[in-house]
Amino acid sequence: MQDDNKQNINIEISEEVAQGIYSNLAMIAHSPSEFVLDFIQMLPGMPKAKVKSRVIMTPEHAKRLLLALEDNIKKYEAHFGEITLQAGKNQHIPYSGPMGEA
């Protein structure tokens, strides 16, 4: 039986966006209607970290992202082994930068 509800989406990505950005820290803020994800780059010896990209999404899409990440991490770990977290490293960092007001 063929699934008639599946929809193909044609997605285009520019060369600049395809190069991506490096982020080693993410901060998340939310309001009743939106989640704000700031992807930050912290460099050794630098007094300030910089937000390199900000993504704003609805709560529903934030949850879909969570589920997709969980699924992909399970697949990654099944293929490459468990991802281990260093205790206490970047667990929770107070954030005094610009918060997204949604």
PDB file of N, CA and C in Angstrom:
ATOM      1  N   MET A   1       0.844  -1.187   0.000  1.00  0.00           N
ATOM      2  CA  MET A   1       0.000   0.000   0.000  1.00  0.00           C
ATOM      3  C   MET A   1       0.889   1.249   0.000  1.00  0.00           C
ATOM      4  N   GLN A   2       0.598   2.168  -0.873  1.00  0.00           N
ATOM      5  CA  GLN A   2       1.376   3.383  -0.973  1.00  0.00           C
ATOM      6  C   GLN A   2       0.793   4.447  -0.065  1.00  0.00           C
ATOM      7  N   ASP A   3       1.659   5.181   0.602  1.00  0.00           N
ATOM      8  CA  ASP A   3       1.226   6.237   1.502  1.00  0.00           C
ATOM      9  C   ASP A   3       1.000   7.516   0.699  1.00  0.00           C
ATOM     10  N   ASP A   4      -0.264   7.872   0.499  1.00  0.00           N
ATOM     11  CA  ASP A   4      -0.600   9.059  -0.298  1.00  0.00           C
ATOM     12  C   ASP A   4      -0.414  10.353   0.487  1.00  0.00           C
ATOM     13  N   ASN A   5      -0.187  10.254   1.813  1.00  0.00           N
ATOM     14  CA  ASN A   5      -0.035  11.450   2.642  1.00  0.00           C
ATOM     15  C   ASN A   5       1.387  11.993   2.634  1.00  0.00           C
ATOM     16  N   LYS A   6       2.338  11.232   2.087  1.00  0.00           N
ATOM     17  CA  LYS A   6       3.720  11.708   2.042  1.00  0.00           C
ATOM     18  C   LYS A   6       3.838  12.815   1.016  1.00  0.00           C
ATOM     19  N   GLN A   7       4.587  13.854   1.395  1.00  0.00           N
ATOM     20  CA  GLN A   7       4.762  14.997   0.520  1.00  0.00           C
ATOM     21  C   GLN A   7       6.251  15.240   0.340  1.00  0.00           C
ATOM     22  N   ASN A   8       6.693  15.366  -0.890  1.00  0.00           N
ATOM     23  CA  ASN A   8       8.081  15.696  -1.162  1.00  0.00           C
ATOM     24  C   ASN A   8       8.253  17.201  -1.071  1.00  0.00           C
ATOM     25  N   ILE A   9       9.343  17.604  -0.427  1.00  0.00           N
ATOM     26  CA  ILE A   9       9.646  19.022  -0.300  1.00  0.00           C
ATOM     27  C   ILE A   9      10.962  19.285  -1.002  1.00  0.00           C
ATOM     28  N   ASN A  10      10.967  20.242  -1.883  1.00  0.00           N
ATOM     29  CA  ASN A  10      12.176  20.642  -2.586  1.00  0.00           C
ATOM     30  C   ASN A  10      12.856  21.721  -1.751  1.00  0.00           C
ATOM     31  N   ILE A  11      14.033  21.413  -1.236  1.00  0.00           N
ATOM     32  CA  ILE A  11      14.748  22.344  -0.356  1.00  0.00           C
ATOM     33  C   ILE A  11      15.998  22.833  -1.061  1.00  0.00           C
ATOM     34  N   GLU A  12      16.203  24.141  -1.016  1.00  0.00           N
ATOM     35  CA  GLU A  12      17.381  24.748  -1.625  1.00  0.00           C
ATOM     36  C   GLU A  12      18.231  25.361  -0.520  1.00  0.00           C
ATOM     37  N   ILE A  13      19.552  25.250  -0.649  1.00  0.00           N
ATOM     38  CA  ILE A  13      20.458  25.842   0.340  1.00  0.00           C
ATOM     39  C   ILE A  13      21.534  26.625  -0.403  1.00  0.00           C
ATOM     40  N   SER A  14      21.778  27.848   0.038  1.00  0.00           N
ATOM     41  CA  SER A  14      22.799  28.664  -0.607  1.00  0.00           C
ATOM     42  C   SER A  14      24.182  28.151  -0.199  1.00  0.00           C
ATOM     43  N   GLU A  15      25.185  28.500  -0.982  1.00  0.00           N
ATOM     44  CA  GLU A  15      26.552  28.069  -0.665  1.00  0.00           C
ATOM     45  C   GLU A  15      26.991  28.613   0.691  1.00  0.00           C
ATOM     46  N   GLU A  16      26.628  29.847   0.983  1.00  0.00           N
ATOM     47  CA  GLU A  16      27.020  30.461   2.257  1.00  0.00           C
ATOM     48  C   GLU A  16      26.423  29.698   3.445  1.00  0.00           C
ATOM     49  N   VAL A  17      25.150  29.379   3.370  1.00  0.00           N
ATOM     50  CA  VAL A  17      24.492  28.653   4.451  1.00  0.00           C
ATOM     51  C   VAL A  17      25.016  27.220   4.527  1.00  0.00           C
ATOM     52  N   ALA A  18      25.296  26.611   3.389  1.00  0.00           N
ATOM     53  CA  ALA A  18      25.782  25.231   3.356  1.00  0.00           C
ATOM     54  C   ALA A  18      27.125  25.085   4.059  1.00  0.00           C
ATOM     55  N   GLN A  19      27.913  26.146   4.121  1.00  0.00           N
ATOM     56  CA  GLN A  19      29.203  26.096   4.811  1.00  0.00           C
ATOM     57  C   GLN A  19      29.007  25.938   6.311  1.00  0.00           C
ATOM     58  N   GLY A  20      27.887  26.383   6.817  1.00  0.00           N
ATOM     59  CA  GLY A  20      27.582  26.248   8.231  1.00  0.00           C
ATOM     60  C   GLY A  20      28.384  27.198   9.103  1.00  0.00           C
ATOM     61  N   ILE A  21      28.106  27.131  10.403  1.00  0.00           N
ATOM     62  CA  ILE A  21      28.854  27.902  11.391  1.00  0.00           C
ATOM     63  C   ILE A  21      29.254  26.937  12.503  1.00  0.00           C
ATOM     64  N   TYR A  22      30.354  27.231  13.167  1.00  0.00           N
ATOM     65  CA  TYR A  22      30.785  26.415  14.294  1.00  0.00           C
ATOM     66  C   TYR A  22      30.176  26.986  15.566  1.00  0.00           C
ATOM     67  N   SER A  23      29.585  26.127  16.364  1.00  0.00           N
ATOM     68  CA  SER A  23      29.010  26.528  17.639  1.00  0.00           C
ATOM     69  C   SER A  23      29.384  25.485  18.686  1.00  0.00           C
ATOM     70  N   ASN A  24      29.894  25.951  19.826  1.00  0.00           N
ATOM     71  CA  ASN A  24      30.205  25.020  20.902  1.00  0.00           C
ATOM     72  C   ASN A  24      29.407  25.340  22.171  1.00  0.00           C
ATOM     73  N   LEU A  25      28.360  26.134  21.995  1.00  0.00           N
ATOM     74  CA  LEU A  25      27.466  26.459  23.103  1.00  0.00           C
ATOM     75  C   LEU A  25      26.130  26.908  22.515  1.00  0.00           C
ATOM     76  N   ALA A  26      25.048  26.483  23.141  1.00  0.00           N
ATOM     77  CA  ALA A  26      23.723  26.931  22.719  1.00  0.00           C
ATOM     78  C   ALA A  26      22.958  27.403  23.945  1.00  0.00           C
ATOM     79  N   MET A  27      22.250  28.480  23.805  1.00  0.00           N
ATOM     80  CA  MET A  27      21.392  29.012  24.864  1.00  0.00           C
ATOM     81  C   MET A  27      19.965  29.028  24.339  1.00  0.00           C
ATOM     82  N   ILE A  28      19.034  28.698  25.212  1.00  0.00           N
ATOM     83  CA  ILE A  28      17.636  28.609  24.807  1.00  0.00           C
ATOM     84  C   ILE A  28      16.781  29.468  25.726  1.00  0.00           C
ATOM     85  N   ALA A  29      15.927  30.269  25.131  1.00  0.00           N
ATOM     86  CA  ALA A  29      14.949  31.073  25.871  1.00  0.00           C
ATOM     87  C   ALA A  29      13.589  30.797  25.244  1.00  0.00           C
ATOM     88  N   HIS A  30      12.531  31.094  25.968  1.00  0.00           N
ATOM     89  CA  HIS A  30      11.210  30.874  25.393  1.00  0.00           C
ATOM     90  C   HIS A  30      10.189  31.839  25.970  1.00  0.00           C
ATOM     91  N   SER A  31       9.131  31.992  25.220  1.00  0.00           N
ATOM     92  CA  SER A  31       7.954  32.747  25.625  1.00  0.00           C
ATOM     93  C   SER A  31       6.776  31.794  25.423  1.00  0.00           C
ATOM     94  N   PRO A  32       5.564  32.219  25.722  1.00  0.00           N
ATOM     95  CA  PRO A  32       4.428  31.330  25.476  1.00  0.00           C
ATOM     96  C   PRO A  32       4.280  30.915  24.010  1.00  0.00           C
ATOM     97  N   SER A  33       4.798  31.718  23.084  1.00  0.00           N
ATOM     98  CA  SER A  33       4.554  31.433  21.670  1.00  0.00           C
ATOM     99  C   SER A  33       5.784  31.024  20.866  1.00  0.00           C
ATOM    100  N   GLU A  34       6.994  31.202  21.401  1.00  0.00           N
ATOM    101  CA  GLU A  34       8.184  30.923  20.611  1.00  0.00           C
ATOM    102  C   GLU A  34       9.347  30.443  21.468  1.00  0.00           C
ATOM    103  N   PHE A  35      10.229  29.671  20.841  1.00  0.00           N
ATOM    104  CA  PHE A  35      11.512  29.290  21.426  1.00  0.00           C
ATOM    105  C   PHE A  35      12.594  30.023  20.652  1.00  0.00           C
ATOM    106  N   VAL A  36      13.597  30.530  21.364  1.00  0.00           N
ATOM    107  CA  VAL A  36      14.720  31.219  20.743  1.00  0.00           C
ATOM    108  C   VAL A  36      15.980  30.423  21.059  1.00  0.00           C
ATOM    109  N   LEU A  37      16.657  29.944  20.019  1.00  0.00           N
ATOM    110  CA  LEU A  37      17.888  29.176  20.173  1.00  0.00           C
ATOM    111  C   LEU A  37      19.039  30.017  19.662  1.00  0.00           C
ATOM    112  N   ASP A  38      19.960  30.366  20.546  1.00  0.00           N
ATOM    113  CA  ASP A  38      21.157  31.102  20.168  1.00  0.00           C
ATOM    114  C   ASP A  38      22.321  30.124  20.114  1.00  0.00           C
ATOM    115  N   PHE A  39      23.007  30.081  18.977  1.00  0.00           N
ATOM    116  CA  PHE A  39      24.176  29.230  18.799  1.00  0.00           C
ATOM    117  C   PHE A  39      25.410  30.119  18.904  1.00  0.00           C
ATOM    118  N   ILE A  40      26.256  29.789  19.861  1.00  0.00           N
ATOM    119  CA  ILE A  40      27.337  30.672  20.295  1.00  0.00           C
ATOM    120  C   ILE A  40      28.680  30.014  20.034  1.00  0.00           C
ATOM    121  N   GLN A  41      29.674  30.838  19.744  1.00  0.00           N
ATOM    122  CA  GLN A  41      31.037  30.376  19.562  1.00  0.00           C
ATOM    123  C   GLN A  41      31.907  30.964  20.666  1.00  0.00           C
ATOM    124  N   MET A  42      32.438  30.081  21.523  1.00  0.00           N
ATOM    125  CA  MET A  42      33.358  30.491  22.585  1.00  0.00           C
ATOM    126  C   MET A  42      34.762  30.078  22.165  1.00  0.00           C
ATOM    127  N   LEU A  43      35.689  31.010  22.164  1.00  0.00           N
ATOM    128  CA  LEU A  43      37.056  30.708  21.778  1.00  0.00           C
ATOM    129  C   LEU A  43      37.974  30.866  22.985  1.00  0.00           C
ATOM    130  N   PRO A  44      38.966  29.984  23.125  1.00  0.00           N
ATOM    131  CA  PRO A  44      39.893  30.082  24.260  1.00  0.00           C
ATOM    132  C   PRO A  44      40.608  31.424  24.284  1.00  0.00           C
ATOM    133  N   GLY A  45      40.720  31.997  25.470  1.00  0.00           N
ATOM    134  CA  GLY A  45      41.441  33.256  25.634  1.00  0.00           C
ATOM    135  C   GLY A  45      40.674  34.494  25.227  1.00  0.00           C
ATOM    136  N   MET A  46      39.465  34.328  24.743  1.00  0.00           N
ATOM    137  CA  MET A  46      38.670  35.489  24.336  1.00  0.00           C
ATOM    138  C   MET A  46      37.715  35.846  25.461  1.00  0.00           C
ATOM    139  N   PRO A  47      37.635  37.127  25.804  1.00  0.00           N
ATOM    140  CA  PRO A  47      36.788  37.525  26.935  1.00  0.00           C
ATOM    141  C   PRO A  47      35.287  37.461  26.652  1.00  0.00           C
ATOM    142  N   LYS A  48      34.908  37.484  25.375  1.00  0.00           N
ATOM    143  CA  LYS A  48      33.494  37.459  25.010  1.00  0.00           C
ATOM    144  C   LYS A  48      33.214  36.302  24.064  1.00  0.00           C
ATOM    145  N   ALA A  49      32.046  35.718  24.251  1.00  0.00           N
ATOM    146  CA  ALA A  49      31.553  34.735  23.295  1.00  0.00           C
ATOM    147  C   ALA A  49      30.562  35.446  22.385  1.00  0.00           C
ATOM    148  N   LYS A  50      30.468  35.025  21.148  1.00  0.00           N
ATOM    149  CA  LYS A  50      29.581  35.692  20.194  1.00  0.00           C
ATOM    150  C   LYS A  50      28.487  34.759  19.721  1.00  0.00           C
ATOM    151  N   VAL A  51      27.270  35.304  19.673  1.00  0.00           N
ATOM    152  CA  VAL A  51      26.163  34.578  19.063  1.00  0.00           C
ATOM    153  C   VAL A  51      26.416  34.600  17.561  1.00  0.00           C
ATOM    154  N   LYS A  52      26.511  33.403  16.966  1.00  0.00           N
ATOM    155  CA  LYS A  52      26.784  33.294  15.539  1.00  0.00           C
ATOM    156  C   LYS A  52      25.521  33.081  14.713  1.00  0.00           C
ATOM    157  N   SER A  53      24.478  32.550  15.382  1.00  0.00           N
ATOM    158  CA  SER A  53      23.225  32.314  14.681  1.00  0.00           C
ATOM    159  C   SER A  53      22.093  32.238  15.693  1.00  0.00           C
ATOM    160  N   ARG A  54      20.933  32.707  15.311  1.00  0.00           N
ATOM    161  CA  ARG A  54      19.743  32.647  16.159  1.00  0.00           C
ATOM    162  C   ARG A  54      18.626  32.012  15.342  1.00  0.00           C
ATOM    163  N   VAL A  55      17.958  31.033  15.947  1.00  0.00           N
ATOM    164  CA  VAL A  55      16.828  30.373  15.308  1.00  0.00           C
ATOM    165  C   VAL A  55      15.622  30.554  16.216  1.00  0.00           C
ATOM    166  N   ILE A  56      14.520  31.009  15.652  1.00  0.00           N
ATOM    167  CA  ILE A  56      13.287  31.224  16.406  1.00  0.00           C
ATOM    168  C   ILE A  56      12.239  30.272  15.828  1.00  0.00           C
ATOM    169  N   MET A  57      11.578  29.521  16.714  1.00  0.00           N
ATOM    170  CA  MET A  57      10.588  28.555  16.242  1.00  0.00           C
ATOM    171  C   MET A  57       9.424  28.445  17.209  1.00  0.00           C
ATOM    172  N   THR A  58       8.339  27.893  16.726  1.00  0.00           N
ATOM    173  CA  THR A  58       7.161  27.686  17.562  1.00  0.00           C
ATOM    174  C   THR A  58       7.442  26.551  18.559  1.00  0.00           C
ATOM    175  N   PRO A  59       6.682  26.484  19.662  1.00  0.00           N
ATOM    176  CA  PRO A  59       6.855  25.372  20.602  1.00  0.00           C
ATOM    177  C   PRO A  59       6.689  24.003  19.934  1.00  0.00           C
ATOM    178  N   GLU A  60       5.725  23.877  19.020  1.00  0.00           N
ATOM    179  CA  GLU A  60       5.535  22.597  18.328  1.00  0.00           C
ATOM    180  C   GLU A  60       6.776  22.209  17.541  1.00  0.00           C
ATOM    181  N   HIS A  61       7.359  23.163  16.821  1.00  0.00           N
ATOM    182  CA  HIS A  61       8.547  22.851  16.034  1.00  0.00           C
ATOM    183  C   HIS A  61       9.752  22.597  16.933  1.00  0.00           C
ATOM    184  N   ALA A  62       9.821  23.254  18.088  1.00  0.00           N
ATOM    185  CA  ALA A  62      10.899  22.981  19.040  1.00  0.00           C
ATOM    186  C   ALA A  62      10.816  21.536  19.515  1.00  0.00           C
ATOM    187  N   LYS A  63       9.606  21.061  19.789  1.00  0.00           N
ATOM    188  CA  LYS A  63       9.442  19.678  20.229  1.00  0.00           C
ATOM    189  C   LYS A  63       9.781  18.712  19.097  1.00  0.00           C
ATOM    190  N   ARG A  64       9.403  19.044  17.873  1.00  0.00           N
ATOM    191  CA  ARG A  64       9.762  18.204  16.735  1.00  0.00           C
ATOM    192  C   ARG A  64      11.290  18.139  16.570  1.00  0.00           C
ATOM    193  N   LEU A  65      11.971  19.263  16.799  1.00  0.00           N
ATOM    194  CA  LEU A  65      13.430  19.288  16.749  1.00  0.00           C
ATOM    195  C   LEU A  65      14.010  18.377  17.826  1.00  0.00           C
ATOM    196  N   LEU A  66      13.471  18.452  19.053  1.00  0.00           N
ATOM    197  CA  LEU A  66      13.911  17.582  20.145  1.00  0.00           C
ATOM    198  C   LEU A  66      13.786  16.112  19.746  1.00  0.00           C
ATOM    199  N   LEU A  67      12.637  15.719  19.213  1.00  0.00           N
ATOM    200  CA  LEU A  67      12.424  14.327  18.822  1.00  0.00           C
ATOM    201  C   LEU A  67      13.368  13.909  17.692  1.00  0.00           C
ATOM    202  N   ALA A  68      13.594  14.799  16.739  1.00  0.00           N
ATOM    203  CA  ALA A  68      14.511  14.491  15.634  1.00  0.00           C
ATOM    204  C   ALA A  68      15.946  14.350  16.144  1.00  0.00           C
ATOM    205  N   LEU A  69      16.355  15.214  17.070  1.00  0.00           N
ATOM    206  CA  LEU A  69      17.696  15.101  17.657  1.00  0.00           C
ATOM    207  C   LEU A  69      17.850  13.801  18.428  1.00  0.00           C
ATOM    208  N   GLU A  70      16.835  13.446  19.234  1.00  0.00           N
ATOM    209  CA  GLU A  70      16.885  12.189  19.985  1.00  0.00           C
ATOM    210  C   GLU A  70      17.037  11.002  19.033  1.00  0.00           C
ATOM    211  N   ASP A  71      16.263  10.990  17.957  1.00  0.00           N
ATOM    212  CA  ASP A  71      16.319   9.904  16.983  1.00  0.00           C
ATOM    213  C   ASP A  71      17.699   9.833  16.340  1.00  0.00           C
ATOM    214  N   ASN A  72      18.238  10.978  15.941  1.00  0.00           N
ATOM    215  CA  ASN A  72      19.538  10.995  15.287  1.00  0.00           C
ATOM    216  C   ASN A  72      20.679  10.648  16.236  1.00  0.00           C
ATOM    217  N   ILE A  73      20.580  11.046  17.496  1.00  0.00           N
ATOM    218  CA  ILE A  73      21.613  10.675  18.465  1.00  0.00           C
ATOM    219  C   ILE A  73      21.605   9.171  18.692  1.00  0.00           C
ATOM    220  N   LYS A  74      20.425   8.570  18.781  1.00  0.00           N
ATOM    221  CA  LYS A  74      20.332   7.105  18.919  1.00  0.00           C
ATOM    222  C   LYS A  74      20.994   6.415  17.725  1.00  0.00           C
ATOM    223  N   LYS A  75      20.720   6.890  16.520  1.00  0.00           N
ATOM    224  CA  LYS A  75      21.314   6.301  15.319  1.00  0.00           C
ATOM    225  C   LYS A  75      22.831   6.492  15.305  1.00  0.00           C
ATOM    226  N   TYR A  76      23.290   7.678  15.684  1.00  0.00           N
ATOM    227  CA  TYR A  76      24.720   7.976  15.744  1.00  0.00           C
ATOM    228  C   TYR A  76      25.415   7.025  16.719  1.00  0.00           C
ATOM    229  N   GLU A  77      24.838   6.897  17.935  1.00  0.00           N
ATOM    230  CA  GLU A  77      25.453   6.061  18.964  1.00  0.00           C
ATOM    231  C   GLU A  77      25.422   4.578  18.576  1.00  0.00           C
ATOM    232  N   ALA A  78      24.404   4.150  17.863  1.00  0.00           N
ATOM    233  CA  ALA A  78      24.349   2.763  17.397  1.00  0.00           C
ATOM    234  C   ALA A  78      25.476   2.480  16.408  1.00  0.00           C
ATOM    235  N   HIS A  79      25.855   3.484  15.648  1.00  0.00           N
ATOM    236  CA  HIS A  79      26.894   3.309  14.635  1.00  0.00           C
ATOM    237  C   HIS A  79      28.300   3.600  15.171  1.00  0.00           C
ATOM    238  N   PHE A  80      28.458   4.671  15.963  1.00  0.00           N
ATOM    239  CA  PHE A  80      29.782   5.135  16.392  1.00  0.00           C
ATOM    240  C   PHE A  80      30.090   4.900  17.869  1.00  0.00           C
ATOM    241  N   GLY A  81      29.105   4.511  18.655  1.00  0.00           N
ATOM    242  CA  GLY A  81      29.312   4.336  20.091  1.00  0.00           C
ATOM    243  C   GLY A  81      28.729   5.500  20.877  1.00  0.00           C
ATOM    244  N   GLU A  82      28.634   5.290  22.177  1.00  0.00           N
ATOM    245  CA  GLU A  82      27.986   6.273  23.051  1.00  0.00           C
ATOM    246  C   GLU A  82      28.743   7.593  23.089  1.00  0.00           C
ATOM    247  N   ILE A  83      27.997   8.655  23.069  1.00  0.00           N
ATOM    248  CA  ILE A  83      28.544  10.002  23.256  1.00  0.00           C
ATOM    249  C   ILE A  83      28.627  10.217  24.758  1.00  0.00           C
ATOM    250  N   THR A  84      29.819  10.471  25.269  1.00  0.00           N
ATOM    251  CA  THR A  84      29.967  10.686  26.711  1.00  0.00           C
ATOM    252  C   THR A  84      30.056  12.175  27.000  1.00  0.00           C
ATOM    253  N   LEU A  85      29.454  12.573  28.089  1.00  0.00           N
ATOM    254  CA  LEU A  85      29.485  13.966  28.522  1.00  0.00           C
ATOM    255  C   LEU A  85      30.464  14.101  29.677  1.00  0.00           C
ATOM    256  N   GLN A  86      31.268  15.148  29.628  1.00  0.00           N
ATOM    257  CA  GLN A  86      32.181  15.416  30.735  1.00  0.00           C
ATOM    258  C   GLN A  86      31.384  16.053  31.857  1.00  0.00           C
ATOM    259  N   ALA A  87      31.475  15.494  33.048  1.00  0.00           N
ATOM    260  CA  ALA A  87      30.709  15.985  34.200  1.00  0.00           C
ATOM    261  C   ALA A  87      31.016  17.451  34.463  1.00  0.00           C
ATOM    262  N   GLY A  88      29.961  18.236  34.602  1.00  0.00           N
ATOM    263  CA  GLY A  88      30.100  19.647  34.966  1.00  0.00           C
ATOM    264  C   GLY A  88      30.520  20.564  33.838  1.00  0.00           C
ATOM    265  N   LYS A  89      30.916  20.039  32.696  1.00  0.00           N
ATOM    266  CA  LYS A  89      31.387  20.897  31.612  1.00  0.00           C
ATOM    267  C   LYS A  89      30.214  21.463  30.823  1.00  0.00           C
ATOM    268  N   ASN A  90      30.085  22.782  30.859  1.00  0.00           N
ATOM    269  CA  ASN A  90      29.038  23.495  30.110  1.00  0.00           C
ATOM    270  C   ASN A  90      27.635  22.989  30.440  1.00  0.00           C
ATOM    271  N   GLN A  91      27.426  22.537  31.663  1.00  0.00           N
ATOM    272  CA  GLN A  91      26.099  22.048  32.038  1.00  0.00           C
ATOM    273  C   GLN A  91      25.088  23.183  32.093  1.00  0.00           C
ATOM    274  N   HIS A  92      25.434  24.236  32.801  1.00  0.00           N
ATOM    275  CA  HIS A  92      24.533  25.388  32.886  1.00  0.00           C
ATOM    276  C   HIS A  92      25.388  26.625  33.111  1.00  0.00           C
ATOM    277  N   ILE A  93      25.353  27.502  32.148  1.00  0.00           N
ATOM    278  CA  ILE A  93      26.147  28.721  32.235  1.00  0.00           C
ATOM    279  C   ILE A  93      25.196  29.900  32.332  1.00  0.00           C
ATOM    280  N   PRO A  94      25.355  30.744  33.362  1.00  0.00           N
ATOM    281  CA  PRO A  94      24.500  31.944  33.428  1.00  0.00           C
ATOM    282  C   PRO A  94      24.685  32.783  32.172  1.00  0.00           C
ATOM    283  N   TYR A  95      23.593  33.265  31.642  1.00  0.00           N
ATOM    284  CA  TYR A  95      23.611  33.982  30.385  1.00  0.00           C
ATOM    285  C   TYR A  95      23.182  35.420  30.612  1.00  0.00           C
ATOM    286  N   SER A  96      24.102  36.355  30.352  1.00  0.00           N
ATOM    287  CA  SER A  96      23.768  37.754  30.548  1.00  0.00           C
ATOM    288  C   SER A  96      23.644  38.501  29.226  1.00  0.00           C
ATOM    289  N   GLY A  97      23.634  37.766  28.143  1.00  0.00           N
ATOM    290  CA  GLY A  97      23.547  38.387  26.829  1.00  0.00           C
ATOM    291  C   GLY A  97      22.114  38.688  26.441  1.00  0.00           C
ATOM    292  N   PRO A  98      21.912  39.087  25.192  1.00  0.00           N
ATOM    293  CA  PRO A  98      20.571  39.417  24.730  1.00  0.00           C
ATOM    294  C   PRO A  98      19.673  38.189  24.709  1.00  0.00           C
ATOM    295  N   MET A  99      18.554  38.263  25.384  1.00  0.00           N
ATOM    296  CA  MET A  99      17.586  37.161  25.381  1.00  0.00           C
ATOM    297  C   MET A  99      16.539  37.466  24.332  1.00  0.00           C
ATOM    298  N   GLY A 100      16.070  36.438  23.716  1.00  0.00           N
ATOM    299  CA  GLY A 100      15.033  36.607  22.715  1.00  0.00           C
ATOM    300  C   GLY A 100      13.690  36.873  23.358  1.00  0.00           C
ATOM    301  N   GLU A 101      13.112  37.976  23.047  1.00  0.00           N
ATOM    302  CA  GLU A 101      11.761  38.268  23.491  1.00  0.00           C
ATOM    303  C   GLU A 101      10.839  37.934  22.341  1.00  0.00           C
ATOM    304  N   ALA A 102      10.058  36.915  22.549  1.00  0.00           N
ATOM    305  CA  ALA A 102       9.184  36.484  21.461  1.00  0.00           C
ATOM    306  C   ALA A 102       7.755  36.912  21.723  1.00  0.00           C
TER     307      ALA A 102
END
